[in-house]
Amino acid sequence: MAFWLMKSEADVFSWDDLVARGPAGEAWDGVRNYQARNNMKAMQVGERAFFYHSRGKAPAVVGICEVIAPAHPDPTTEDPRWECVDVRALAPLPRPVTLSEIKADPRLAQMVLVNNSRLSVQPVTDAEWAAILDMAGAPAA
DNA sequence: GCCAACGTTGGC
DNA sequence: GCCAACGTTGGC
């Protein structure tokens, strides 16, 4: 099982918006970046991803979501190059983990989030996943 | 709101 | 195939 991280601007589509979708979840559409798309194509149903709020005054990982549908054509474009997965909210983190905390933790120095801040869908290693859960005060997965 | 970093586009 | 110009992202 691989782990992932998906970014969204909090004032465009927030964690609360995903929670409001309930078990039906939401298509993660609108991605127009090949690397991010390739990551979505690699996702398996049941895998988990951190939900990250970008661009707010305190960018942070705020929740955990689950992939509920594999990659399929992006409904927001006619262009067949673009695909998206569907995700649903699983659980909020007991405490958000901010980008500044992530940058300050040596366990997370190699995170894609730290080194390629523009990639909107990115892989997370098992060790990074565990470290962030730890920082959030969440039980290990 | 600003600006640096990055990805994409398009002329040659 | 190269590279300059442009648009977008996202931290601050």
PDB file of N, CA, C and O (backbone and C1' of nucleotides) in Angstrom, chain A residues 7 52 55 103 117-118, chain C residues 7-12:
ATOM      1  N   LYS A   7      -2.884  18.170  -2.588  1.00  0.00           N
ATOM      2  CA  LYS A   7      -3.005  19.560  -2.139  1.00  0.00           C
ATOM      3  C   LYS A   7      -4.252  20.219  -2.674  1.00  0.00           C
ATOM      4  O   LYS A   7      -4.660  19.966  -3.807  1.00  0.00           O
ATOM      5  N   TYR A  52      -3.820  18.235   2.134  1.00  0.00           N
ATOM      6  CA  TYR A  52      -2.962  19.369   2.496  1.00  0.00           C
ATOM      7  C   TYR A  52      -3.578  20.675   2.008  1.00  0.00           C
ATOM      8  O   TYR A  52      -3.969  20.784   0.845  1.00  0.00           O
ATOM      9  N   ARG A  55      -1.422  27.445   0.433  1.00  0.00           N
ATOM     10  CA  ARG A  55      -1.655  28.878   0.266  1.00  0.00           C
ATOM     11  C   ARG A  55      -2.370  29.570   1.415  1.00  0.00           C
ATOM     12  O   ARG A  55      -2.536  30.742   1.400  1.00  0.00           O
ATOM     13  N   LYS A 103       9.048  21.178   7.795  1.00  0.00           N
ATOM     14  CA  LYS A 103      10.394  21.610   7.394  1.00  0.00           C
ATOM     15  C   LYS A 103      11.391  21.505   8.540  1.00  0.00           C
ATOM     16  O   LYS A 103      12.585  21.347   8.321  1.00  0.00           O
ATOM     17  N   SER A 117       7.764  21.901  -4.075  1.00  0.00           N
ATOM     18  CA  SER A 117       6.541  22.409  -3.460  1.00  0.00           C
ATOM     19  C   SER A 117       5.408  22.589  -4.455  1.00  0.00           C
ATOM     20  O   SER A 117       4.281  22.813  -4.082  1.00  0.00           O
ATOM     21  N   ARG A 118       5.704  22.504  -5.762  1.00  0.00           N
ATOM     22  CA  ARG A 118       4.651  22.776  -6.739  1.00  0.00           C
ATOM     23  C   ARG A 118       3.890  21.548  -7.197  1.00  0.00           C
ATOM     24  O   ARG A 118       2.885  21.662  -7.886  1.00  0.00           O
TER      25      ARG A 118
ATOM     26  P    DG C   7       0.941  35.188 -20.359  1.00  0.00           P
ATOM     27  O5'  DG C   7       0.664  33.899 -19.469  1.00  0.00           O
ATOM     28  C5'  DG C   7       0.356  32.660 -20.109  1.00  0.00           C
ATOM     29  C4'  DG C   7       0.134  31.602 -19.052  1.00  0.00           C
ATOM     30  C3'  DG C   7      -0.716  32.072 -17.873  1.00  0.00           C
ATOM     31  O3'  DG C   7      -1.592  31.018 -17.515  1.00  0.00           O
ATOM     32  C1'  DG C   7       1.420  31.366 -17.091  1.00  0.00           C
ATOM     33  P    DT C   8      -2.567  31.121 -16.280  1.00  0.00           P
ATOM     34  O5'  DT C   8      -1.814  30.236 -15.186  1.00  0.00           O
ATOM     35  C5'  DT C   8      -1.425  28.913 -15.520  1.00  0.00           C
ATOM     36  C4'  DT C   8      -0.792  28.278 -14.300  1.00  0.00           C
ATOM     37  C3'  DT C   8      -1.583  28.499 -13.005  1.00  0.00           C
ATOM     38  O3'  DT C   8      -1.644  27.238 -12.380  1.00  0.00           O
ATOM     39  C1'  DT C   8       0.660  29.192 -12.716  1.00  0.00           C
ATOM     40  P    DT C   9      -2.516  27.011 -11.072  1.00  0.00           P
ATOM     41  O5'  DT C   9      -1.394  26.719  -9.981  1.00  0.00           O
ATOM     42  C5'  DT C   9      -0.382  25.766 -10.272  1.00  0.00           C
ATOM     43  C4'  DT C   9       0.682  25.905  -9.215  1.00  0.00           C
ATOM     44  C3'  DT C   9       0.149  25.923  -7.784  1.00  0.00           C
ATOM     45  O3'  DT C   9       0.814  24.874  -7.116  1.00  0.00           O
ATOM     46  C1'  DT C   9       1.648  27.734  -8.150  1.00  0.00           C
ATOM     47  P    DG C  10       0.327  24.338  -5.711  1.00  0.00           P
ATOM     48  O5'  DG C  10       1.128  25.271  -4.718  1.00  0.00           O
ATOM     49  C5'  DG C  10       2.530  25.187  -4.664  1.00  0.00           C
ATOM     50  C4'  DG C  10       3.040  26.280  -3.766  1.00  0.00           C
ATOM     51  C3'  DG C  10       2.231  26.457  -2.476  1.00  0.00           C
ATOM     52  O3'  DG C  10       3.145  26.642  -1.435  1.00  0.00           O
ATOM     53  C1'  DG C  10       2.455  28.499  -3.553  1.00  0.00           C
ATOM     54  P    DG C  11       2.872  26.181   0.037  1.00  0.00           P
ATOM     55  O5'  DG C  11       4.098  26.865   0.764  1.00  0.00           O
ATOM     56  C5'  DG C  11       5.392  26.794   0.175  1.00  0.00           C
ATOM     57  C4'  DG C  11       6.152  28.056   0.497  1.00  0.00           C
ATOM     58  C3'  DG C  11       5.985  28.564   1.915  1.00  0.00           C
ATOM     59  O3'  DG C  11       7.239  29.025   2.364  1.00  0.00           O
ATOM     60  C1'  DG C  11       5.305  30.252   0.403  1.00  0.00           C
ATOM     61  P    DC C  12       7.532  29.261   3.874  1.00  0.00           P
ATOM     62  O5'  DC C  12       7.350  30.829   4.015  1.00  0.00           O
ATOM     63  C5'  DC C  12       8.307  31.674   3.355  1.00  0.00           C
ATOM     64  C4'  DC C  12       7.742  33.066   3.288  1.00  0.00           C
ATOM     65  C3'  DC C  12       7.157  33.561   4.599  1.00  0.00           C
ATOM     66  O3'  DC C  12       8.152  34.240   5.336  1.00  0.00           O
ATOM     67  C1'  DC C  12       5.912  34.282   2.670  1.00  0.00           C
TER      68       DC C  12
END
